[in-house]
Short mmCIF file of C-alpha atoms in Angstrom, two decimals:
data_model
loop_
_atom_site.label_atom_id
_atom_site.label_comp_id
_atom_site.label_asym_id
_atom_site.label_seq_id
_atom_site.Cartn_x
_atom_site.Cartn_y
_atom_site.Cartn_z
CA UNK K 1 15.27 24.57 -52.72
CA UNK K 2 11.41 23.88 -52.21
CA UNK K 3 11.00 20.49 -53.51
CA UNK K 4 12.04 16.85 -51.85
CA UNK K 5 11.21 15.31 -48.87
CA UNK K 6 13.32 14.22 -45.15
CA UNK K 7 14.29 11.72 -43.07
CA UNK K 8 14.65 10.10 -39.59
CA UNK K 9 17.65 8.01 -38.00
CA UNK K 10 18.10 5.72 -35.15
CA UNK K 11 21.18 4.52 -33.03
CA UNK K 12 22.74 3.39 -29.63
CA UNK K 13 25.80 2.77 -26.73
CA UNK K 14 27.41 -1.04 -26.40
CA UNK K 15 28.96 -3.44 -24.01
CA UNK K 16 32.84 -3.70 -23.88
CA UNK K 17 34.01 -7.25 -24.80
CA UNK K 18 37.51 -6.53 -25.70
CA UNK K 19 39.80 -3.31 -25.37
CA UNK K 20 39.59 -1.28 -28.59
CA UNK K 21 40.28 2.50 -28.25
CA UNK K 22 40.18 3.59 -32.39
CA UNK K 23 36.42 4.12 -32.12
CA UNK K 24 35.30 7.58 -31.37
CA UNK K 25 32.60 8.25 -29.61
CA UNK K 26 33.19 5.23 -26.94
CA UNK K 27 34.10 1.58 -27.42
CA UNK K 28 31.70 -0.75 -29.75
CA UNK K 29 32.11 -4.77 -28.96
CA UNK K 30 34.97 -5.31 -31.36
CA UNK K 31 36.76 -3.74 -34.15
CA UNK K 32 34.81 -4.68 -36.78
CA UNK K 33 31.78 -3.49 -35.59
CA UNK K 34 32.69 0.22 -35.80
CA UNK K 35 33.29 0.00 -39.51
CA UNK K 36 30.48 -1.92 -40.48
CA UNK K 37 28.45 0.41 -38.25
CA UNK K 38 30.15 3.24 -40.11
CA UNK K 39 29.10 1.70 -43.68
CA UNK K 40 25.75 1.35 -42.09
CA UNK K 41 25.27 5.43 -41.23
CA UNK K 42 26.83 6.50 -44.64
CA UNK K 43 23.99 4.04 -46.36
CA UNK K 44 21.78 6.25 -44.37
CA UNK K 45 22.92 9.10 -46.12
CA UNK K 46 23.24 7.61 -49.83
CA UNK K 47 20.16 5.87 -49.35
CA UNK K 48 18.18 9.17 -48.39
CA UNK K 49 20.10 11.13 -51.27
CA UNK K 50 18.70 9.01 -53.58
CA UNK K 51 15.10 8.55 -52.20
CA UNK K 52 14.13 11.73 -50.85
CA UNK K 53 14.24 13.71 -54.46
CA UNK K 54 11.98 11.44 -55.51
CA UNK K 55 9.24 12.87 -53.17
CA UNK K 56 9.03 15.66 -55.18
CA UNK K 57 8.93 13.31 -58.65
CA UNK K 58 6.06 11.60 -57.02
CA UNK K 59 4.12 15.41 -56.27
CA UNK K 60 0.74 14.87 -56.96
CA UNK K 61 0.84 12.02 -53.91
CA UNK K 62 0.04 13.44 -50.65
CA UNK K 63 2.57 12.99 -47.60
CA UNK K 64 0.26 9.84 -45.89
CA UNK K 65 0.59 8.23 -49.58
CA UNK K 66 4.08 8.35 -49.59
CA UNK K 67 4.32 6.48 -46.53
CA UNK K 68 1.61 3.96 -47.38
CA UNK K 69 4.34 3.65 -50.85
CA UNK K 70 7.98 3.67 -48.29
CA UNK K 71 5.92 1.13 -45.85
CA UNK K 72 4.16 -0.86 -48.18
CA UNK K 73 6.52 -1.58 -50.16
CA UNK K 74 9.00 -2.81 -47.70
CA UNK K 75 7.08 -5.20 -45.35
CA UNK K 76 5.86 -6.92 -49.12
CA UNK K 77 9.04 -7.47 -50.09
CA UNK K 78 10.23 -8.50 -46.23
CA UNK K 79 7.69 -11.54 -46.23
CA UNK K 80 8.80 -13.75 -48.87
CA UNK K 81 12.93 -13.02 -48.42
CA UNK K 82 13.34 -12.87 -44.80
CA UNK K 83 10.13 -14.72 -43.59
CA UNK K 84 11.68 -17.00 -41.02
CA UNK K 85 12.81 -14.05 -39.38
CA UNK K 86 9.89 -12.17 -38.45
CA UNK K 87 7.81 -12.47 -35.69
CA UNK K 88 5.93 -10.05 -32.72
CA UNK K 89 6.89 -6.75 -31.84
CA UNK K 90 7.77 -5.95 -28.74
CA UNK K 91 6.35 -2.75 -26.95
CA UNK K 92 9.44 -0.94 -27.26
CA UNK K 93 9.56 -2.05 -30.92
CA UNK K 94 6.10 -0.79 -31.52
CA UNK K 95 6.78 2.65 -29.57
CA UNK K 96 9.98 3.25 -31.54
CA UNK K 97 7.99 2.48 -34.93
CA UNK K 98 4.99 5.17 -33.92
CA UNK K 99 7.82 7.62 -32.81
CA UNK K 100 9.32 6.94 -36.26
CA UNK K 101 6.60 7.25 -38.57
CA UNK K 102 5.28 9.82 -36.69
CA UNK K 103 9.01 11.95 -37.21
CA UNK K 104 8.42 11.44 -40.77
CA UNK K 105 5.12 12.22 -41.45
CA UNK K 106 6.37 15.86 -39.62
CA UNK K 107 9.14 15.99 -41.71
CA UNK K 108 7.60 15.45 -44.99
CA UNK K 109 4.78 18.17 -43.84
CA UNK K 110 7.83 20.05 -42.80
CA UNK K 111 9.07 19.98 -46.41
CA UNK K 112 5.51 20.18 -48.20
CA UNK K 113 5.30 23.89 -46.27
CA UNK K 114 8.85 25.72 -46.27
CA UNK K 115 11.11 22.99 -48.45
CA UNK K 116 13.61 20.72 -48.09
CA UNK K 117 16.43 22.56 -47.33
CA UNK K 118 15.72 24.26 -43.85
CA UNK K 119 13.66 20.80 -42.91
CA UNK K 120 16.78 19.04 -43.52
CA UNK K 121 19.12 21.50 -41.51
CA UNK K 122 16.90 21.32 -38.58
CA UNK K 123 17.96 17.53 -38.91
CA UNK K 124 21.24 18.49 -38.28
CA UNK K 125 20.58 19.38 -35.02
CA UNK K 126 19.68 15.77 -34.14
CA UNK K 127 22.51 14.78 -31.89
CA UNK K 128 21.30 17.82 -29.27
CA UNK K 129 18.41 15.25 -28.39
CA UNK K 130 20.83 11.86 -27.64
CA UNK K 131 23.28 13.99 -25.50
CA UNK K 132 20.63 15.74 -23.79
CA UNK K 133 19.30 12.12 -23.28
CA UNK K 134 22.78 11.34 -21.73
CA UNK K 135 22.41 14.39 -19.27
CA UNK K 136 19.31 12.72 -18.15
CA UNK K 137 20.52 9.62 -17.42
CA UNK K 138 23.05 10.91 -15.33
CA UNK K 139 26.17 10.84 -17.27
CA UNK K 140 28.52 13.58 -17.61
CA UNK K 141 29.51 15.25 -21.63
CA UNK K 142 32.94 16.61 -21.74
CA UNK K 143 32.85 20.67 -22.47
CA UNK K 144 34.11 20.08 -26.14
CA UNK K 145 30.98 18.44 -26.78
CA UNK K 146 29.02 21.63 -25.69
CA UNK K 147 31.64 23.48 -28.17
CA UNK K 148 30.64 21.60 -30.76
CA UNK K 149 27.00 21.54 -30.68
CA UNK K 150 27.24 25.27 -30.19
CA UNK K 151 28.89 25.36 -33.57
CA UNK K 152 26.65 22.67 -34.76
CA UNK K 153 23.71 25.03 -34.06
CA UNK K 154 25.49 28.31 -35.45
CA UNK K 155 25.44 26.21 -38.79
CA UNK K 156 22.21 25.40 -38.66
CA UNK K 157 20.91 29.04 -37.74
CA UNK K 158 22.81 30.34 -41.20
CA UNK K 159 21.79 27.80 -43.49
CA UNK K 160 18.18 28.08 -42.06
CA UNK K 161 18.21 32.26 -43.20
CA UNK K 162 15.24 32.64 -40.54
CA UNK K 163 15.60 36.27 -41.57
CA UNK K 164 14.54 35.37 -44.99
CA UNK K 165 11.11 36.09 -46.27
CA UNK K 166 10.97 32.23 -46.86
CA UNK K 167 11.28 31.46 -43.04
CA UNK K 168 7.85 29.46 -42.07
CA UNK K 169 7.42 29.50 -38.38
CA UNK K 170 5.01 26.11 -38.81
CA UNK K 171 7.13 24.93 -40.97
CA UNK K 172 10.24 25.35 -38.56
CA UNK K 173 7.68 24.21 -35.52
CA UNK K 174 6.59 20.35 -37.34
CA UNK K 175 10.37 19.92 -38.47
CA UNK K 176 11.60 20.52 -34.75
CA UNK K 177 8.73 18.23 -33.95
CA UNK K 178 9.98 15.68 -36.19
CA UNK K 179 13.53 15.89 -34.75
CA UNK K 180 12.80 15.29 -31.36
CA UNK K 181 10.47 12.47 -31.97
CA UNK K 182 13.04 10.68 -34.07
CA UNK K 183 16.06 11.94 -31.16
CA UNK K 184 13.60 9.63 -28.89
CA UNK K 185 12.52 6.90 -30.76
CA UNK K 186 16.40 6.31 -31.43
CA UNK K 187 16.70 5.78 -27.51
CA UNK K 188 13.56 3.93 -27.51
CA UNK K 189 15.64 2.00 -30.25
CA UNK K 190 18.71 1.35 -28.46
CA UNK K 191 17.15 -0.09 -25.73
CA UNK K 192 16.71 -2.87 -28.10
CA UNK K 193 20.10 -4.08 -28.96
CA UNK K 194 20.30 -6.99 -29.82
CA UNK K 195 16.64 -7.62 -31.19
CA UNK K 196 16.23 -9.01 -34.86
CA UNK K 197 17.26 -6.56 -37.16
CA UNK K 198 14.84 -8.39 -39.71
CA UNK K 199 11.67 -7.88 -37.49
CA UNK K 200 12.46 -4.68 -36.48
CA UNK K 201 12.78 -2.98 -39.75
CA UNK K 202 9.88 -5.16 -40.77
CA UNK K 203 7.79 -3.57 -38.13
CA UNK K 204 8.57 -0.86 -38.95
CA UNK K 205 7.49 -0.65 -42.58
CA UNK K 206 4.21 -2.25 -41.02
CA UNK K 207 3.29 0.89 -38.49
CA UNK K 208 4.26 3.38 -40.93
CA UNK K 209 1.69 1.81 -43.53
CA UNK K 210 -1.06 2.10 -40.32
CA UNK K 211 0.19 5.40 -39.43
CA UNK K 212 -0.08 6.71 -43.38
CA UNK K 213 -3.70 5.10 -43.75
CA UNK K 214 -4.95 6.48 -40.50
CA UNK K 215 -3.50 10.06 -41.43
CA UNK K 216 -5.03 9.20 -44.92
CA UNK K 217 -8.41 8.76 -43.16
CA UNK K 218 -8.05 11.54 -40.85
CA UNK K 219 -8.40 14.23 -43.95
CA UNK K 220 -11.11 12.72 -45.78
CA UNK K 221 -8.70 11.41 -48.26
CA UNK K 222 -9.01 8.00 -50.44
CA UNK K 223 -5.23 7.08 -51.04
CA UNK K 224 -4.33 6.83 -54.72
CA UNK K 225 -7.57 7.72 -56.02
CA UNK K 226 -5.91 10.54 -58.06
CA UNK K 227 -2.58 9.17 -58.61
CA UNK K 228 -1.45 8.67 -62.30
CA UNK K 229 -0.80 5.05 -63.01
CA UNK K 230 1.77 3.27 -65.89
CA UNK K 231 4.35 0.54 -65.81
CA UNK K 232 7.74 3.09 -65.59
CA UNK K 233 5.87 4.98 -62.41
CA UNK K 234 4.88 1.83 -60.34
CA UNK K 235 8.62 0.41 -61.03
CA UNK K 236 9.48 3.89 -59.77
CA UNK K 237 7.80 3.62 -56.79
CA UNK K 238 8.76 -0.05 -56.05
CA UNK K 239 12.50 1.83 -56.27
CA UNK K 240 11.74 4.83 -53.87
CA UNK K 241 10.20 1.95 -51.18
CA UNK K 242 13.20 -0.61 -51.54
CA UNK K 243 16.02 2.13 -51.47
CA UNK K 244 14.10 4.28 -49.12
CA UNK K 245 12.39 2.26 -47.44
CA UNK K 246 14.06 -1.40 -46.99
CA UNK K 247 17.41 -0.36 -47.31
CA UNK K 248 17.11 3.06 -45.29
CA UNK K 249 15.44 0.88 -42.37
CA UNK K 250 18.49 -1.62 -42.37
CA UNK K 251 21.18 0.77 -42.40
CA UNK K 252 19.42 2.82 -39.50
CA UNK K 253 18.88 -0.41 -37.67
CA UNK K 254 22.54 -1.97 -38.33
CA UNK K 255 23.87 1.41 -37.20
CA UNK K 256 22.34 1.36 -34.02
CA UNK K 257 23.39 -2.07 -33.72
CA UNK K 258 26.65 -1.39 -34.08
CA UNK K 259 27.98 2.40 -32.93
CA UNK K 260 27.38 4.56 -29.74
CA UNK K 261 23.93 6.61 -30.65
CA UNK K 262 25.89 10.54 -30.66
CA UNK K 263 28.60 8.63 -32.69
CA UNK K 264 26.03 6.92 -35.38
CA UNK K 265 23.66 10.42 -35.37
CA UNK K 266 26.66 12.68 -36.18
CA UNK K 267 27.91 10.25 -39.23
CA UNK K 268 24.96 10.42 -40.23
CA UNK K 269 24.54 13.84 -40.66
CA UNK K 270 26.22 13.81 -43.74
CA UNK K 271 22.98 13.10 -44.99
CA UNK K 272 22.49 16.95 -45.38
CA UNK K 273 24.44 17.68 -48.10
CA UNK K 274 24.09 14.29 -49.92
CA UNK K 275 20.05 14.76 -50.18
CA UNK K 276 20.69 18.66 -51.18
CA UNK K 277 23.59 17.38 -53.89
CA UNK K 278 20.81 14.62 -55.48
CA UNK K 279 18.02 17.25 -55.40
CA UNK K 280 20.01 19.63 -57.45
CA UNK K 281 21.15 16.74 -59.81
CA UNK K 282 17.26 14.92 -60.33
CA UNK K 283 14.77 18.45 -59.63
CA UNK K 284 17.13 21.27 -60.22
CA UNK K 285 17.10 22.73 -56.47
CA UNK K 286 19.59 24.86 -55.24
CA UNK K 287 21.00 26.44 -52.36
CA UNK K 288 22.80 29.90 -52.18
CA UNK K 289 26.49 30.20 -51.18
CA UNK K 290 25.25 31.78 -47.58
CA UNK K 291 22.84 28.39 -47.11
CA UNK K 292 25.73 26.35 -48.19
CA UNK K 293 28.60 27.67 -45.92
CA UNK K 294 26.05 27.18 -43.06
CA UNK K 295 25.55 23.57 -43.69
CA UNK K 296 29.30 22.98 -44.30
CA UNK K 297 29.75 24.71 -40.70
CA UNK K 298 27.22 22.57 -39.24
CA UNK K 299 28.61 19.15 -40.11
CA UNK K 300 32.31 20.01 -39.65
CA UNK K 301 31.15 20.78 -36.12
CA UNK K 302 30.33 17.15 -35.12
CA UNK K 303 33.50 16.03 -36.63
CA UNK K 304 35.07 16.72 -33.59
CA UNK K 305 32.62 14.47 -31.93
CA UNK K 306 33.90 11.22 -34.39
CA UNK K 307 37.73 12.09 -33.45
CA UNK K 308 37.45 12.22 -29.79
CA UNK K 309 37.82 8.59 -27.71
CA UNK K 310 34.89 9.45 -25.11
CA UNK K 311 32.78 12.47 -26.23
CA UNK K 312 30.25 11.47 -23.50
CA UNK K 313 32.01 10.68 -19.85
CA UNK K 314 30.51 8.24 -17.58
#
């Protein structure tokens, strides 16, 4: 498992308009928006199973490239369908954009030095950050929440095998750097409910294209000067930006929109096994039984998290 690439996620808590108690996690505005939110964070995870193999099609691009391709790509085909839309970014917008591309250009170096699997377990760790965020705030977390994220981390520890020769301590360090910038950014994010979905995810795309040139510039590096060009790989590349780009930036966005943060991170979690399952179908990559059960442990731990009616306590 030492080819593919990562991800980031954002999400956050909403204003009671009518009494609902089926949503876990708290109460959204009304019924519908917990499903649609819950569409949303499963998109997150198809959308990354699909893209993030591709990383690995796409090797002889470097990591600032990649993003210059997932950025690109998205605020070109942004302008001409959702035009009337778009506008300024706000600061917050333009923090939570740097925090984001910033997450994923640690992630991809993250999976460029010790592979995707143990970058993408560290993921799993991600709600940690939003109820640690909570804490801060000054809002209590019920003990079963600490139960789970104990268990959550227990997962995480076996399907990372740090006592495997493989173990990179950089590696480990940038993909624990990558989680906590994107655990901010996502409460940088949902202090923007509420904002234009459309010009967020636009600006978006548009800071990680400035954050990919400047890294680009940075090393000494001309981007796409030794990139092999035909008609099948640019149409290839158009598909990684749209699905991973475009539609990964909605579905993060929409989420957040729509589902407490702790609730939309732990959904989408599931992203874990999803990227691991289409990296074994399109590059061959495995996992061993040991790395598997880990993962498994890890997600069934915040399931707990979706069933209970107020994980976090005011």
């Amino acid at each position: 498992m030492d080819r593919l690439c990562s991800a980031c996620y954002f999400f956050p808590s909403s204003v009671v308009l009518i009494d609902v108690s089926f949503p876990p996690g708290g109460i959204v505005k009304k019924p519908g928006d917990f499903f649609v939110g819950v569409l949303a964070a499963l998109g997150i995870s198809i959308t990354n199973g699909i893209a993030l193999p591709m990383v690995n099609v796409f090797d002889d691009l470097t990591k600032p490239e990649l993003m210059l391709v997932r950025g690109g790509v998205t605020a070109v085909m942004m302008v001409p369908i959702f035009w009337q839309h778009l506008g300024r970014p706000s600061g917050r917008m333009i923090v939570f954009s740097s925090l984001f591309a910033l997450a994923t250009l640690c992630l991809y170096s993250g999976i460029r030095i010790w592979g995707p699997g143990p970058t993408l377990v560290v993921i799993t760790a991600t709600p940690v950050v939003n109820i640690v965020a909570k804490l801060l705030r000054g809002k209590r977390v019920a003990l079963r929440v600490y139960q789970c994220l104990a268990a959550l981390i227990a997962g995480v520890a076996i399907a990372l095998n740090p006592w495997q020769a493989a173990f990179s301590p950089t590696g480990f360090a940038v993909s624990i750097a990558g989680m906590l910038l994107a655990g901010i950014g996502f409460e940088v994010l949902g202090a923007q409910k509420g904002v234009n979905k459309y010009n967020k995810t636009f600006w978006v795309a548009v800071i990680t294209v400035v954050v990919g040139a400047t890294a680009s510039a940075w090393s000494g590096h001309v981007p796409f000067v030794d990139a092999t060009w035909n008609v099948t790989r640019v149409m290839a590349l158009i598909g990684f930006g749209a699905i991973g780009g475009l539609l990964y930036y909605l579905c993060n966005i929409v989420a957040i929109e729509k589902l407490p943060i702790e609730v939309a991170t732990t959904i989408a979690m599931a992203e874990t096994p999803v990227v691991i399952v289409f990296a074994w179908f399109m590059l061959g990559d495995t996992m061993t039984v040991v790395q598997w059960t880990g993962v498994l442990i890890a997600l069934s731990a915040t399931l707990p998290l979706l069933t209970d009616d107020s994980p976090t306590t005011e």
